[in-house]
């Protein structure tokens, strides 16, 4: 799979002919692209309705590409009201199959306006990705690892609103993925993080997890 980091908590994931955006905050200060640059999208996942997770951009992307918008029920209903045609209004524990991608909505511990804060586990033919949204660490992450066999874990590390390096390293141990990519840090001064400290803490906490530190705009090819 090809993973492109779009800054903050935003990712573009490509597998075969499918393009999936997660929390596409393309108006964010570190985003390397704008909604105008989006040519193709099949699914857009939004973990919660805080502005830095790209609900507004997700609506624009879905309208221009016909992509499915997937989020928790109340946010999905809002997206329908905002004019998105293809919407899945999941709730915690629920899954939906869109083409050859299976998307499961899972809980997160955070706050939000509509519905509840969530994370996504997306099973692609090229591998399984867990985007936890904004959250603190919680022990059910071990359950997700055991149940879904996570290949790629996208872990918030910036503290203040989400997990810090210490919690994120424990989260990585619980999820036990093949690869972890840190996110949700260095966008603003209050979420400054030390990626090398995270790398060291992961290597102390768990064996055989590769830490991939990405710059906004960078892409990597991962084979699972
Ligand atoms: Zn948030």
Short mmCIF file of C-alpha atoms and ligand atoms in Angstrom, two decimals:
data_model
loop_
_atom_site.label_atom_id
_atom_site.label_comp_id
_atom_site.label_asym_id
_atom_site.label_seq_id
_atom_site.Cartn_x
_atom_site.Cartn_y
_atom_site.Cartn_z
CA UNK A 1 0.00 0.00 0.00
CA UNK A 2 1.04 3.55 -0.62
CA UNK A 3 0.70 5.83 2.40
CA UNK A 4 0.94 9.60 2.05
CA UNK A 5 1.12 11.77 5.15
CA UNK A 6 -0.89 14.95 4.67
CA UNK A 7 0.21 16.53 7.97
CA UNK A 8 -1.44 16.51 11.41
CA UNK A 9 -3.80 13.46 11.51
CA UNK A 10 -4.45 13.35 7.74
CA UNK A 11 -3.52 10.46 5.50
CA UNK A 12 -4.12 9.27 1.97
CA UNK A 13 -3.96 5.50 1.56
CA UNK A 14 -3.85 3.82 -1.83
CA UNK A 15 -4.31 0.11 -2.45
CA UNK A 16 -4.77 -1.23 -5.97
CA UNK A 17 -7.11 1.27 -7.67
CA UNK A 18 -8.66 2.55 -4.42
CA UNK A 19 -7.93 5.89 -2.78
CA UNK A 20 -8.95 6.49 0.84
CA UNK A 21 -8.56 9.75 2.75
CA UNK A 22 -8.62 9.81 6.55
CA UNK A 23 -9.30 13.06 8.47
CA UNK A 24 -8.37 15.20 5.43
CA UNK A 25 -7.61 18.57 7.03
CA UNK A 26 -6.34 20.01 3.77
CA UNK A 27 -6.66 23.62 4.98
CA UNK A 28 -4.30 22.84 7.87
CA UNK A 29 -0.96 24.66 8.17
CA UNK A 30 1.11 21.57 7.32
CA UNK A 31 -1.07 20.11 4.56
CA UNK A 32 0.87 19.69 1.31
CA UNK A 33 -2.29 19.74 -0.82
CA UNK A 34 -5.68 21.40 -1.18
CA UNK A 35 -9.11 19.98 -1.98
CA UNK A 36 -8.56 21.26 -5.57
CA UNK A 37 -5.62 18.84 -5.86
CA UNK A 38 -7.79 15.79 -5.09
CA UNK A 39 -8.44 13.94 -8.34
CA UNK A 40 -9.84 10.64 -7.13
CA UNK A 41 -11.28 9.41 -3.86
CA UNK A 42 -13.34 6.32 -3.11
CA UNK A 43 -13.80 6.61 0.65
CA UNK A 44 -13.32 9.48 3.11
CA UNK A 45 -13.19 8.59 6.80
CA UNK A 46 -13.66 11.26 9.49
CA UNK A 47 -12.97 10.26 13.10
CA UNK A 48 -14.76 13.20 14.77
CA UNK A 49 -15.99 16.70 14.07
CA UNK A 50 -13.17 18.84 15.44
CA UNK A 51 -12.06 21.28 12.71
CA UNK A 52 -8.52 19.88 12.54
CA UNK A 53 -9.88 16.52 11.33
CA UNK A 54 -11.23 17.83 8.05
CA UNK A 55 -15.00 17.33 8.12
CA UNK A 56 -15.48 20.42 5.88
CA UNK A 57 -12.86 19.23 3.40
CA UNK A 58 -14.28 15.69 3.49
CA UNK A 59 -17.66 17.04 2.40
CA UNK A 60 -16.05 18.90 -0.50
CA UNK A 61 -14.02 15.83 -1.53
CA UNK A 62 -17.07 13.55 -1.44
CA UNK A 63 -19.16 15.99 -3.46
CA UNK A 64 -16.52 16.39 -6.15
CA UNK A 65 -15.49 12.72 -6.43
CA UNK A 66 -18.63 10.78 -5.41
CA UNK A 67 -16.61 9.09 -2.63
CA UNK A 68 -18.34 7.45 0.33
CA UNK A 69 -18.31 9.51 3.51
CA UNK A 70 -18.01 7.23 6.55
CA UNK A 71 -18.31 8.42 10.13
CA UNK A 72 -20.34 7.89 13.28
CA UNK A 73 -24.11 8.03 12.80
CA UNK A 74 -24.78 11.66 13.84
CA UNK A 75 -21.91 13.00 11.75
CA UNK A 76 -22.99 10.89 8.78
CA UNK A 77 -26.51 12.30 9.05
CA UNK A 78 -25.00 15.79 9.08
CA UNK A 79 -23.01 14.94 5.93
CA UNK A 80 -26.22 13.82 4.19
CA UNK A 81 -27.76 17.15 5.20
CA UNK A 82 -24.70 18.90 3.79
CA UNK A 83 -25.38 17.29 0.42
CA UNK A 84 -23.17 14.19 0.30
CA UNK A 85 -24.82 11.43 -1.72
CA UNK A 86 -22.93 8.33 -0.57
CA UNK A 87 -22.84 8.11 3.20
CA UNK A 88 -22.40 5.30 5.70
CA UNK A 89 -23.61 6.17 9.21
CA UNK A 90 -21.82 3.57 11.30
CA UNK A 91 -21.73 3.27 15.03
CA UNK A 92 -19.21 1.74 17.43
CA UNK A 93 -18.42 -1.89 16.58
CA UNK A 94 -20.10 -1.71 13.19
CA UNK A 95 -18.45 -2.48 9.87
CA UNK A 96 -19.21 -1.81 6.23
CA UNK A 97 -17.76 -3.30 3.06
CA UNK A 98 -17.09 -0.74 0.33
CA UNK A 99 -15.63 -2.45 -2.73
CA UNK A 100 -12.83 -4.64 -1.40
CA UNK A 101 -12.25 -2.49 1.70
CA UNK A 102 -13.82 -3.32 5.05
CA UNK A 103 -14.17 -0.40 7.46
CA UNK A 104 -14.90 -0.86 11.18
CA UNK A 105 -15.74 1.98 13.54
CA UNK A 106 -14.16 1.71 16.99
CA UNK A 107 -14.26 3.84 20.10
CA UNK A 108 -11.78 6.51 21.13
CA UNK A 109 -11.46 8.54 24.33
CA UNK A 110 -11.71 12.22 23.45
CA UNK A 111 -14.50 14.80 23.00
CA UNK A 112 -16.52 16.08 20.04
CA UNK A 113 -19.71 17.90 19.07
CA UNK A 114 -21.79 15.35 17.17
CA UNK A 115 -22.00 11.68 18.10
CA UNK A 116 -18.88 10.35 19.80
CA UNK A 117 -15.17 10.39 19.02
CA UNK A 118 -14.04 7.34 17.05
CA UNK A 119 -11.22 5.51 15.35
CA UNK A 120 -11.23 3.36 12.21
CA UNK A 121 -9.84 -0.05 11.40
CA UNK A 122 -9.70 -0.37 7.62
CA UNK A 123 -8.92 -3.75 6.10
CA UNK A 124 -7.51 -3.34 2.58
CA UNK A 125 -6.37 -6.20 0.34
CA UNK A 126 -2.89 -4.64 0.87
CA UNK A 127 -3.04 -4.62 4.68
CA UNK A 128 -5.00 -3.51 7.75
CA UNK A 129 -4.72 0.04 9.05
CA UNK A 130 -5.80 1.39 12.46
CA UNK A 131 -6.32 5.16 12.72
CA UNK A 132 -7.36 5.74 16.37
CA UNK A 133 -8.54 9.32 15.86
CA UNK A 134 -7.74 11.62 18.76
CA UNK A 135 -7.49 9.59 21.94
CA UNK A 136 -5.70 8.73 25.12
CA UNK A 137 -4.34 5.22 25.47
CA UNK A 138 -6.80 2.48 26.48
CA UNK A 139 -6.34 -1.23 27.00
CA UNK A 140 -8.94 -2.26 24.37
CA UNK A 141 -6.27 -1.40 21.82
CA UNK A 142 -4.86 -4.86 22.62
CA UNK A 143 -8.24 -6.33 21.66
CA UNK A 144 -8.15 -4.53 18.30
CA UNK A 145 -4.66 -5.91 17.66
CA UNK A 146 -5.75 -9.45 18.51
CA UNK A 147 -9.02 -9.31 16.57
CA UNK A 148 -7.94 -7.52 13.41
CA UNK A 149 -4.20 -8.15 13.05
CA UNK A 150 -3.16 -4.55 12.52
CA UNK A 151 -0.35 -4.04 9.98
CA UNK A 152 -0.13 -0.26 10.20
CA UNK A 153 -0.92 1.80 13.29
CA UNK A 154 -1.18 5.58 12.91
CA UNK A 155 -0.49 6.86 16.41
CA UNK A 156 -1.11 10.34 17.77
CA UNK A 157 1.88 11.39 19.91
CA UNK A 158 1.58 15.18 20.40
CA UNK A 159 0.14 15.21 23.96
CA UNK A 160 -2.09 18.04 25.29
CA UNK A 161 -5.19 16.87 23.32
CA UNK A 162 -4.06 13.28 22.67
CA UNK A 163 -1.52 10.62 23.71
CA UNK A 164 2.06 11.71 24.39
CA UNK A 165 5.14 9.69 23.38
CA UNK A 166 4.92 7.55 26.51
CA UNK A 167 1.22 6.66 26.03
CA UNK A 168 1.73 6.21 22.28
CA UNK A 169 4.56 3.73 22.87
CA UNK A 170 2.28 1.74 25.20
CA UNK A 171 -0.52 1.96 22.61
CA UNK A 172 1.89 0.57 20.01
CA UNK A 173 2.74 -2.29 22.35
CA UNK A 174 -0.98 -3.04 22.83
CA UNK A 175 -1.85 -2.86 19.11
CA UNK A 176 1.34 -4.71 18.15
CA UNK A 177 1.40 -3.62 14.48
CA UNK A 178 4.15 -4.27 11.94
CA UNK A 179 4.64 -0.53 11.35
CA UNK A 180 3.71 2.57 13.37
CA UNK A 181 3.63 6.11 11.97
CA UNK A 182 3.41 8.98 14.50
CA UNK A 183 0.89 11.75 13.82
CA UNK A 184 -0.91 14.69 15.46
CA UNK A 185 2.25 16.53 16.56
CA UNK A 186 4.26 19.68 15.70
CA UNK A 187 1.27 21.32 13.94
CA UNK A 188 1.01 23.91 16.74
CA UNK A 189 3.42 24.76 19.59
CA UNK A 190 1.32 22.97 22.26
CA UNK A 191 1.57 19.62 20.48
CA UNK A 192 5.30 19.64 19.91
CA UNK A 193 6.67 16.11 20.20
CA UNK A 194 9.98 14.29 20.09
CA UNK A 195 9.80 11.60 17.41
CA UNK A 196 13.18 10.11 18.37
CA UNK A 197 11.98 9.78 21.95
CA UNK A 198 8.88 8.00 20.58
CA UNK A 199 11.08 5.71 18.48
CA UNK A 200 13.20 4.83 21.55
CA UNK A 201 10.18 4.25 23.76
CA UNK A 202 8.60 1.94 21.14
CA UNK A 203 11.80 -0.07 20.81
CA UNK A 204 11.90 -0.47 24.61
CA UNK A 205 8.20 -1.38 24.82
CA UNK A 206 7.82 -3.86 22.00
CA UNK A 207 9.99 -5.91 19.61
CA UNK A 208 9.76 -5.93 15.83
CA UNK A 209 7.63 -2.82 15.29
CA UNK A 210 9.07 -0.50 12.66
CA UNK A 211 8.69 3.22 13.41
CA UNK A 212 8.30 5.24 10.20
CA UNK A 213 8.60 8.98 10.82
CA UNK A 214 7.08 10.87 7.90
CA UNK A 215 7.15 14.51 6.85
CA UNK A 216 3.95 16.11 5.54
CA UNK A 217 3.73 15.42 1.80
CA UNK A 218 5.94 12.34 2.01
CA UNK A 219 4.76 8.95 0.67
CA UNK A 220 5.96 5.46 1.49
CA UNK A 221 5.24 2.10 -0.03
CA UNK A 222 4.51 -0.59 2.57
CA UNK A 223 4.26 -4.31 1.83
CA UNK A 224 2.54 -6.57 4.35
ZN1 LIG B 1 -10.06 16.33 18.38
#
